[in-house]
CSV table of C-alpha atoms and ligand atoms in Angstrom, one decimal:
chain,number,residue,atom,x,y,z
A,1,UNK,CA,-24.2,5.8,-24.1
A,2,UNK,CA,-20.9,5.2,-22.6
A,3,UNK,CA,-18.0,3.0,-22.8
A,4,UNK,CA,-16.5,1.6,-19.5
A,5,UNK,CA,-13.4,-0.2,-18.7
A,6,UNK,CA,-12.4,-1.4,-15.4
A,7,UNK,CA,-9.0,-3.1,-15.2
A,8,UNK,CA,-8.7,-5.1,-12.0
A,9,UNK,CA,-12.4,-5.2,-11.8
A,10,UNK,CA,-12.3,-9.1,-10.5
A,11,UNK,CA,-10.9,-7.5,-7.8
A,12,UNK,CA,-11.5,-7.2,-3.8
A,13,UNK,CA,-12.5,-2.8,-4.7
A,14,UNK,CA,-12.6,-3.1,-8.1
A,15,UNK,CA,-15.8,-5.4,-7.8
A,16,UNK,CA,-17.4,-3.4,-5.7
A,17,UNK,CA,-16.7,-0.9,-8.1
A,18,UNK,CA,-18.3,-2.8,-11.2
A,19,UNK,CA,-21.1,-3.4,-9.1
A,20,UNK,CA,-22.2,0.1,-9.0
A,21,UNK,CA,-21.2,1.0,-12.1
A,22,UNK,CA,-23.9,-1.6,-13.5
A,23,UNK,CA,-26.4,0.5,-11.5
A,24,UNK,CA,-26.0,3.2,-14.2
A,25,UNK,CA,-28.5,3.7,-16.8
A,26,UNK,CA,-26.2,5.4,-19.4
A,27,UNK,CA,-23.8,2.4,-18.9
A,28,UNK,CA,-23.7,0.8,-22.3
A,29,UNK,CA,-21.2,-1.8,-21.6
A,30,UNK,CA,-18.6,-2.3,-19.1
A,31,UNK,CA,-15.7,-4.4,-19.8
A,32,UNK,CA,-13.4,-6.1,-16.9
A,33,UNK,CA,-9.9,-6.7,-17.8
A,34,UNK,CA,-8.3,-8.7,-15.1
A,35,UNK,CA,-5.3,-11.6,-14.8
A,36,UNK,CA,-6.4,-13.1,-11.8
A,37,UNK,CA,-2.8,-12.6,-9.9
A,38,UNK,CA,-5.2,-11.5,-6.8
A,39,UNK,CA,-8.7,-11.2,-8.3
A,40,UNK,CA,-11.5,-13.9,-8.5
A,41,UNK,CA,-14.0,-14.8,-11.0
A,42,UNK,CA,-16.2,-15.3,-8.3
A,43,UNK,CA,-16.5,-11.6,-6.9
A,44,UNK,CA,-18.8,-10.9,-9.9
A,45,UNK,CA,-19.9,-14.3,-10.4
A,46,UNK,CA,-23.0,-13.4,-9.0
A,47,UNK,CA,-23.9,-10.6,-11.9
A,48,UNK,CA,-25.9,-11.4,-14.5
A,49,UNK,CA,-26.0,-8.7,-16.7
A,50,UNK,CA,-25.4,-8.5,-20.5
A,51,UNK,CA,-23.5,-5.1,-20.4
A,52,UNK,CA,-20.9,-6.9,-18.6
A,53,UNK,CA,-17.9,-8.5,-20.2
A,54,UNK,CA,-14.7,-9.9,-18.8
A,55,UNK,CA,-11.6,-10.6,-20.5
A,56,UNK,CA,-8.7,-12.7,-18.5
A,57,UNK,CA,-5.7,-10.9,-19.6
A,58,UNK,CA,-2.2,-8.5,-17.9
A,59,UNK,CA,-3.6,-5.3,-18.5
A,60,UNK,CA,-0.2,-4.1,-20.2
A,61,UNK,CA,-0.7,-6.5,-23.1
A,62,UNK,CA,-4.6,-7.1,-23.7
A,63,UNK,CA,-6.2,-5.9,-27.0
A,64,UNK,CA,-8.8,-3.8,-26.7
A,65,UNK,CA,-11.8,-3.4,-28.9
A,66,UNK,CA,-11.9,0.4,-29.7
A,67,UNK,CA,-11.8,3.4,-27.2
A,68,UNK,CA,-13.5,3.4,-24.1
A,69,UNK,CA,-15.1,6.7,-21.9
A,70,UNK,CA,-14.5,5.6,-18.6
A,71,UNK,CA,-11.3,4.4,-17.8
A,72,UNK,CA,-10.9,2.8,-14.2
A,73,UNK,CA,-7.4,1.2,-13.1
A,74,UNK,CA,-7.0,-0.6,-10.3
A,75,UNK,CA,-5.3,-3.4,-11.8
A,76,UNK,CA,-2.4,-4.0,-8.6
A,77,UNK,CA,-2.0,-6.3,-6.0
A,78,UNK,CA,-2.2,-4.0,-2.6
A,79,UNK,CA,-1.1,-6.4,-0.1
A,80,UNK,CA,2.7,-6.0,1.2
A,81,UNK,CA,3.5,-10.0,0.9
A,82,UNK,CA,1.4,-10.2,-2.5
A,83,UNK,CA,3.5,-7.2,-3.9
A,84,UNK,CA,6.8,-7.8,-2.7
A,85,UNK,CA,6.6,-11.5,-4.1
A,86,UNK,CA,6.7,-9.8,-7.5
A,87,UNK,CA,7.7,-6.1,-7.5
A,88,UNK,CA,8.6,-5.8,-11.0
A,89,UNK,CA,5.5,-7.2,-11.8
A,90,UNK,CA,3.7,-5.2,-9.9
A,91,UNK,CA,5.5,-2.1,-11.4
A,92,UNK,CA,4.7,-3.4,-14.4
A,93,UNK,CA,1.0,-3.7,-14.0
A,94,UNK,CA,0.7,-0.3,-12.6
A,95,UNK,CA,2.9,1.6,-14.7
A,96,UNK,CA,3.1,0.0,-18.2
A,97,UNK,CA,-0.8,-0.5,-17.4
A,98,UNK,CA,-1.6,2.7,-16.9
A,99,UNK,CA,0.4,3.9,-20.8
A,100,UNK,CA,-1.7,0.6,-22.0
A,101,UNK,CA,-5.4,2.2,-21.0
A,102,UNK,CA,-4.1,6.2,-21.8
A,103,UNK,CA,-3.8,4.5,-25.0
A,104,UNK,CA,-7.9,3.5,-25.0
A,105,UNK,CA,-9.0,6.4,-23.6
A,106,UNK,CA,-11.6,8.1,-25.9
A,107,UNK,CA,-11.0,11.7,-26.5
A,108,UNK,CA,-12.8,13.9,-23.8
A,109,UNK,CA,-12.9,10.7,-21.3
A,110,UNK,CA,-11.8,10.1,-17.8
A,111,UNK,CA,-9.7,8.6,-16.6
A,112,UNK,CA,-9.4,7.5,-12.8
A,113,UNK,CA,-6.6,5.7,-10.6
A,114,UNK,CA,-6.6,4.4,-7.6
A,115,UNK,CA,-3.9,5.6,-5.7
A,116,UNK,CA,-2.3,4.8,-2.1
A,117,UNK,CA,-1.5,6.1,1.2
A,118,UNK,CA,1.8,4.5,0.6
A,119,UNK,CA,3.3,7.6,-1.7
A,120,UNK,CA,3.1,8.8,2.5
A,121,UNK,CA,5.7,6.3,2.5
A,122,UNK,CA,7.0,6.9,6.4
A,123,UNK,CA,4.8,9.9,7.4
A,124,UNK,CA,6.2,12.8,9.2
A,125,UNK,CA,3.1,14.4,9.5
A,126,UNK,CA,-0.1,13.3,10.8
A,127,UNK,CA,-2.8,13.3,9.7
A,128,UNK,CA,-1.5,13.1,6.1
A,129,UNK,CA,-3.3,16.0,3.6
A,130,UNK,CA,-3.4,15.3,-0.2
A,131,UNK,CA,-0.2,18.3,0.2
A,132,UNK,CA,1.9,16.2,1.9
A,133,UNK,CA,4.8,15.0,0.0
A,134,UNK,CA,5.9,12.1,2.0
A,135,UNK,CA,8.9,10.1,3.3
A,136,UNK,CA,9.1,7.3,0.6
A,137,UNK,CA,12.2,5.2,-0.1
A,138,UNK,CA,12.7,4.7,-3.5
A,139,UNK,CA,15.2,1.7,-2.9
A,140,UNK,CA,12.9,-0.2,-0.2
A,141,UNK,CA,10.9,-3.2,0.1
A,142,UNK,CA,7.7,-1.2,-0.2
A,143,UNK,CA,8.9,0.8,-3.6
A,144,UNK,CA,7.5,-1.7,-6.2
A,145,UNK,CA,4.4,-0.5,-4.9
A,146,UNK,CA,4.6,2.9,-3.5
A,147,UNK,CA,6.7,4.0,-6.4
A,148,UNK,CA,4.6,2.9,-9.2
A,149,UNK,CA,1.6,4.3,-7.8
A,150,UNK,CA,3.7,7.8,-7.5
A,151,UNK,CA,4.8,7.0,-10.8
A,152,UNK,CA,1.5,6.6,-11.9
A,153,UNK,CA,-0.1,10.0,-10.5
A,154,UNK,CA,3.0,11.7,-11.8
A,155,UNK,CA,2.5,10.4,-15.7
A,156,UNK,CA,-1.6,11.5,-15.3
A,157,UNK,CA,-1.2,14.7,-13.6
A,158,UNK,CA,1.3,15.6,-16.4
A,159,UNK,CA,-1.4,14.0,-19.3
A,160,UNK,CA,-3.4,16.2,-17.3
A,161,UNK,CA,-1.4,19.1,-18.1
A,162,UNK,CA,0.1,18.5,-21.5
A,163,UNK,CA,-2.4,16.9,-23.2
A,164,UNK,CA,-5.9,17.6,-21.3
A,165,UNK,CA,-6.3,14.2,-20.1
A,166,UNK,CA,-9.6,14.1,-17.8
A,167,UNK,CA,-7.9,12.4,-14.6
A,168,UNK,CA,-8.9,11.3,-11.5
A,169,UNK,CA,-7.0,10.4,-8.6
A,170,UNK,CA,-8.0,8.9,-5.3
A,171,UNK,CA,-5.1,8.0,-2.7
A,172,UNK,CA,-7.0,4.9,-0.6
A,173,UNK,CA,-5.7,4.4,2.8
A,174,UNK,CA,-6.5,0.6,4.6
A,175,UNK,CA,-9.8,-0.6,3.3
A,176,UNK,CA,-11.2,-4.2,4.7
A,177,UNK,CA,-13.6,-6.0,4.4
A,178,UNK,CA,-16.0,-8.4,2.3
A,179,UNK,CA,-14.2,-9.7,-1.0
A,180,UNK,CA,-10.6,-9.7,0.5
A,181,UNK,CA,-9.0,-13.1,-0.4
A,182,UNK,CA,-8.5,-15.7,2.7
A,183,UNK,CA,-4.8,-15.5,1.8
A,184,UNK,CA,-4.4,-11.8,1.2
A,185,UNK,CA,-1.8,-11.5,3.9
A,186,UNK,CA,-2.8,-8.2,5.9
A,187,UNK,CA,-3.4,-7.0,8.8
A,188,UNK,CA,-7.5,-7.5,9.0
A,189,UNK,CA,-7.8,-10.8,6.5
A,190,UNK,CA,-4.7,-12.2,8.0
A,191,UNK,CA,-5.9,-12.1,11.9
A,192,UNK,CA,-9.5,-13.0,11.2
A,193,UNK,CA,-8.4,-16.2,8.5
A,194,UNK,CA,-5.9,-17.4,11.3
A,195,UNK,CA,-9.0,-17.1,14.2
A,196,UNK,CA,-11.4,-19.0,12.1
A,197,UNK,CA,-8.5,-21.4,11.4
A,198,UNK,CA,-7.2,-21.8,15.0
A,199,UNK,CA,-4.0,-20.4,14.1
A,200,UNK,CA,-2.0,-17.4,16.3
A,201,UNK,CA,-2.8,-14.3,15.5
A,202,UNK,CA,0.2,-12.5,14.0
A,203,UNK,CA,1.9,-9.6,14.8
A,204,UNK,CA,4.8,-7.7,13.6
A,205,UNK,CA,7.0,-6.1,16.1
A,206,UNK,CA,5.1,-4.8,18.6
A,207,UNK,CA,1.7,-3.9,17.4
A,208,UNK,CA,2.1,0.0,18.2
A,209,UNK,CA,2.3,1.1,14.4
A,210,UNK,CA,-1.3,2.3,13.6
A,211,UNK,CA,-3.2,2.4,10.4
A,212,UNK,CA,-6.9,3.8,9.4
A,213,UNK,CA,-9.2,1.0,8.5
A,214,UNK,CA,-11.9,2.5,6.3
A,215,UNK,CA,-14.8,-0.6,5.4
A,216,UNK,CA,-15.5,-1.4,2.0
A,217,UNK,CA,-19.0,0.1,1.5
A,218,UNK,CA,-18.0,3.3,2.7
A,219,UNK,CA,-15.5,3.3,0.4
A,220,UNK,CA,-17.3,2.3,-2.3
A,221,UNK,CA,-19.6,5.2,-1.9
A,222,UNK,CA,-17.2,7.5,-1.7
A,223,UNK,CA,-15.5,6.2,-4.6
A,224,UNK,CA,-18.7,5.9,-7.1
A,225,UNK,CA,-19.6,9.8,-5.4
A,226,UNK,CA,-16.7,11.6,-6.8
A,227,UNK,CA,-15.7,9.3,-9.9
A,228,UNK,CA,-19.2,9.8,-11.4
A,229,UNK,CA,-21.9,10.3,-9.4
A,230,UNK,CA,-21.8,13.8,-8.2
A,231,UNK,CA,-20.1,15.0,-10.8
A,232,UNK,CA,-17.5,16.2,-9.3
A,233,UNK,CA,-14.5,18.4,-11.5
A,234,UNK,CA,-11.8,17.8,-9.2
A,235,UNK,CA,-8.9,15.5,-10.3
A,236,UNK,CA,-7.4,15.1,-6.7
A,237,UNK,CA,-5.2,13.8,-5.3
A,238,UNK,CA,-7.9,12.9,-2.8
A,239,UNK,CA,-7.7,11.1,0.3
A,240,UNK,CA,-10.2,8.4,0.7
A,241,UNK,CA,-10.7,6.4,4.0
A,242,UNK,CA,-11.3,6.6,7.5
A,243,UNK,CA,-9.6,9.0,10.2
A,244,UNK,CA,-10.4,6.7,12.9
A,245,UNK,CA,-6.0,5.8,13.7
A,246,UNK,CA,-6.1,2.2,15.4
A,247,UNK,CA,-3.0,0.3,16.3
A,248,UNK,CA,-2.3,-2.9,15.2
A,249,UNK,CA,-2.2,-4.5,18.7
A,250,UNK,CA,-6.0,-3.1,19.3
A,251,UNK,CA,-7.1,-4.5,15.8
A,252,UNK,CA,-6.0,-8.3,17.1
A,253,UNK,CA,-7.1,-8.1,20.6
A,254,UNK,CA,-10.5,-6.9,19.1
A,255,UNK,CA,-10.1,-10.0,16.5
A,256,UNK,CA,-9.3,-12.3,19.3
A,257,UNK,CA,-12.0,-11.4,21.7
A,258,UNK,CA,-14.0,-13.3,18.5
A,259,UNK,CA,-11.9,-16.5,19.1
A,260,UNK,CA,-11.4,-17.3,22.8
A,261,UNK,CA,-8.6,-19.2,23.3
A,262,UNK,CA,-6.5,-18.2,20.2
A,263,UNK,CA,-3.5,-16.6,21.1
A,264,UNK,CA,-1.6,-13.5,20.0
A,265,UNK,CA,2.0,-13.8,18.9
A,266,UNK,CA,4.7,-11.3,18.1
A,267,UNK,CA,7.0,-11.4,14.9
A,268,UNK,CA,9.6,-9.8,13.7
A,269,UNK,CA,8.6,-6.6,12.5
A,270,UNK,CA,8.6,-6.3,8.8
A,271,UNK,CA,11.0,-4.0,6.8
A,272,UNK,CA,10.4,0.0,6.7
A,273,UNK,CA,6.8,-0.9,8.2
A,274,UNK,CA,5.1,2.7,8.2
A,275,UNK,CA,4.6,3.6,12.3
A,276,UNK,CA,1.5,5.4,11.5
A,277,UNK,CA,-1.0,6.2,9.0
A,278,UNK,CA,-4.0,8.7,9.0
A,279,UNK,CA,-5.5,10.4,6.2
A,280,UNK,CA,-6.6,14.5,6.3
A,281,UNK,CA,-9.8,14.4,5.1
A,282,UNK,CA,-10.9,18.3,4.9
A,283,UNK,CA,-10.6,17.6,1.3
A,284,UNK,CA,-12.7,14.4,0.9
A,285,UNK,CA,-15.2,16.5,2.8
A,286,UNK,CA,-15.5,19.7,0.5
A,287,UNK,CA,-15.4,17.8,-2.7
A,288,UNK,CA,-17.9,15.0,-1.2
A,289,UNK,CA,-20.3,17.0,1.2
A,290,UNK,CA,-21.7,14.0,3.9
A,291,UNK,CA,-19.6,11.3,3.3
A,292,UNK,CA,-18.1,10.1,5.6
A,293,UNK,CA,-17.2,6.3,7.0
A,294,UNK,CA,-20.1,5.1,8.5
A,295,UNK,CA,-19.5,1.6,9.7
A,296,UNK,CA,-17.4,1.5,12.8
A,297,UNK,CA,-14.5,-0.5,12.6
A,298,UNK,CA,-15.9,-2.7,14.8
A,299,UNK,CA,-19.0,-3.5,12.7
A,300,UNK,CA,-17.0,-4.2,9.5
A,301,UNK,CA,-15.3,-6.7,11.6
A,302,UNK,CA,-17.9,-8.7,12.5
A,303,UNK,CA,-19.2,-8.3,8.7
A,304,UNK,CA,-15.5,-9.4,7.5
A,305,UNK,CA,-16.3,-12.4,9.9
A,306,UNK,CA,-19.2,-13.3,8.8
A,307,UNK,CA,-18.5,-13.3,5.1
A,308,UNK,CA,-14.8,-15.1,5.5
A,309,UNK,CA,-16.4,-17.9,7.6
A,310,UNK,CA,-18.6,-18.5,4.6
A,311,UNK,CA,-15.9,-18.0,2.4
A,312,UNK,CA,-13.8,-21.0,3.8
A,313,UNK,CA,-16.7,-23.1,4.1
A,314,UNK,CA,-17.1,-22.8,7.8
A,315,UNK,CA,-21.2,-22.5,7.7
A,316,UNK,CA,-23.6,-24.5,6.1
A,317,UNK,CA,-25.9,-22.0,5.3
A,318,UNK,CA,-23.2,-20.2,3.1
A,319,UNK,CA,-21.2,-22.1,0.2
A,320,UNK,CA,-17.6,-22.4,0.1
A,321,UNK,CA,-16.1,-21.0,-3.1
A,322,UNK,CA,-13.8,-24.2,-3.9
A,323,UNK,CA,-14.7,-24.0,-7.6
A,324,UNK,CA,-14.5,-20.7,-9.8
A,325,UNK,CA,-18.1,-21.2,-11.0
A,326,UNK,CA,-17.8,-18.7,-13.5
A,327,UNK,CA,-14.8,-20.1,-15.0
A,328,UNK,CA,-16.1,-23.8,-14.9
A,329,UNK,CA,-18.1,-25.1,-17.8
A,330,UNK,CA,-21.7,-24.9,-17.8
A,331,UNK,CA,-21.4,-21.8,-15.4
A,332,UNK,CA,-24.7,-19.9,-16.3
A,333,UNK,CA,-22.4,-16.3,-17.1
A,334,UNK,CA,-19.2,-18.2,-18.3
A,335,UNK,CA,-20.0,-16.4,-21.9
A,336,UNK,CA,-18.5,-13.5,-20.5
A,337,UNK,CA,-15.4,-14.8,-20.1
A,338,UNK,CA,-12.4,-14.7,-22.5
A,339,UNK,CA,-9.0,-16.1,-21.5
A,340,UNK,CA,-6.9,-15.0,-24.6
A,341,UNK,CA,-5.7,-11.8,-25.8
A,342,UNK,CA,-9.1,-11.0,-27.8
A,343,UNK,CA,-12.4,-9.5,-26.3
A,344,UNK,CA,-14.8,-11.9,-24.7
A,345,UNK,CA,-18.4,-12.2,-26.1
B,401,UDP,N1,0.5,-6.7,10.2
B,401,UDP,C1,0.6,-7.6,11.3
B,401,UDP,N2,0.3,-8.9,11.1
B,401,UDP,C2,-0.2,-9.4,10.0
B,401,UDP,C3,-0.3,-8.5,8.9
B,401,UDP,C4,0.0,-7.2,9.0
B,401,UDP,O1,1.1,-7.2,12.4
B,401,UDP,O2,-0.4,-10.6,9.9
B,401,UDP,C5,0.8,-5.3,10.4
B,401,UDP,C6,1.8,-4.8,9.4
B,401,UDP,O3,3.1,-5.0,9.8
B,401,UDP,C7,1.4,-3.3,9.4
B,401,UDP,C8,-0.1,-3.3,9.6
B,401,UDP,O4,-0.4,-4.6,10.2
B,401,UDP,O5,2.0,-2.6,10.4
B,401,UDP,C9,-0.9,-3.1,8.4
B,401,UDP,O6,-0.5,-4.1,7.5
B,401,UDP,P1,-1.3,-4.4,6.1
B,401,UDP,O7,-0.5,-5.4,5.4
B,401,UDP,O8,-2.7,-4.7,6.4
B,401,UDP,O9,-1.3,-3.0,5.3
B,401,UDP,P2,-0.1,-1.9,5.0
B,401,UDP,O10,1.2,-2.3,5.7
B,401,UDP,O11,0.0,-1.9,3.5
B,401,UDP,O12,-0.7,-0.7,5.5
């Protein structure tokens, strides 16, 4: 039976994540280590099974309780205004994170990392392959991030190679959708929360820089495929997302047709925002044969609609999440929860 830890699994991805690895029949337990900086309680409030466990602690410092099989980290704020609030934090998480779980790893385990289509930095190629070195600036506003995920795939490729480490590495480009906090600040979240709020929709500069929006489930799939479920012996890089390019200004207008009447407005732009962003995905498509995104970017937006209306208690059908339930006490799962250093029970 196997061992599973998921740091950042109260996550937007990383609860999608725990969700499917609960599906697994080998799955003996599955603990969540998560700090809450941008995760929720409540993106996993809903699960009721005993093999999962949750424990509210920073990554770097939490005290495990022996060696684990399956190591996932995703423990990282991914949003610009989220990480650029508190780089060295962020650093920290990623970085001194990723020494903390090497250091729980069960001999012969795996040991996977979600990565970014920020170590793309500025690209000067498009669309980016995994071979692709990129245009990063190590002194930037976007370097707490981009950096530390670099940093990251450079201290498993070289476990990898000096020690035998199991790794796996996927390099996510923009993923929306259901789970992303109200305040999460980017591009998708941001213009849909200000629509259902009345607010202007926001853009920086002039709205030409494009990104690939790849849509949560998709992603999902193609994550649980190649971390476990094909069993797949590749450790990547590998780019995961959608090749569908759209440019900022199209995202809002498309937002905005949702919300008559709610204007557009231009900012500044923000600092070393990349101009574009596409991932090559001849790799994703040899190692995961079929996969590919299969909700338009259209349909996840009206999805990401549905679920944020709900979310800010906009429909009466749907509750608003004011409370953590499963932090609050009588919460039917709140056994699962510990908030010091030691292992919940
Ligand atoms: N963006 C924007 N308005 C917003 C949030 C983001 O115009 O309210 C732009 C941002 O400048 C960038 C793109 O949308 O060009 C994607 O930004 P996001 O924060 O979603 O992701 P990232 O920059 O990390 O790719």
């Amino acid at each position: 039976m196997v061992r599973i830890l998921v740091a950042g699994g109260l996550g937007f991805i990383g609860s999608h994540l725990v969700e499917r690895l609960l599906r697994r029949d080998d799955l003996d337990e599955c603990l969540v280590v998560d700090n809450l900086w941008t995760g929720c309680p409540q993106n996993l409030d809903h699960v009721l099974d005993p093999r999962l466990r949750v424990l509210i602690a920073d990554v770097e410092q939490a005290s495990f309780d022996g060696r684990f099989d399956e190591i996932y980290h995703l423990a990282s704020p991914a949003s610009p205004p989220w990480y650029m609030a508190e780089p060295l934090r962020t650093i920290s998480a990623n970085v001194i994170g990723a020494m903390r779980l090497l250091e729980v790893l069960a001999p012969g385990g795996q040991f996977a990392f979600t990565s970014t289509s920020e170590v793309y930095g500025e690209p000067q190629v498009s669309p980016q392959p995994e071979s692709y070195r990129g245009s990063v600036d190590c002194t930037g506003p976007r370097a707490s991030y981009d950096e530390s995920k670099r940093c990251v795939e450079a201290m498993l490729f070289e476990a990898r190679r000096v020690l035998g480490v199991r790794v796996k590495v996927v390099r996510l480009f923009n993923v929306f959708g259901p789970r992303t906090r109200v305040d999460d600040g980017r591009a998708v979240s941001n213009f849909i929360s200000q629509g259902l709020r009345g607010a202007p929709l926001t853009i920086f500069g002039d709205g030409a820089q494009t990104r690939s929006w790849g849509y949560i489930d998709d992603i999902a799939e193609a994550l649980e495929r190649y971390f476990w479920r094909d069993g797949v012996d590749f450790a990547g890089p590998l780019n995961i997302g959608n090749d569908r390019e759209i440019s900022v200004l199209e995202v809002a207008r498309y937002v905005q047709g949702f919300f008559p009447g709610t204007p557009i407005v231009h900012l500044a732009p923000a600092p070393q925002d990349p101009s574009n962003r596409r991932p090559d995905l001849t790799t994703a498509r040899r190692v995961l044969p079929g996969w590919r995104c299969a909700v338009p970017y259209e349909e996840g937006v009206v999805r990401t609609i549905a679920w944020f209306r709900a979310e800010m208690g906009l429909e009466d059908a749907a509750p608003a999440r004011a409370m953590p339930a499963a932090l609050s006490a009588g919460a039917a799962n709140a056994h699962r929860f510990a908030t010091s250093r030691g292992v919940g029970i």
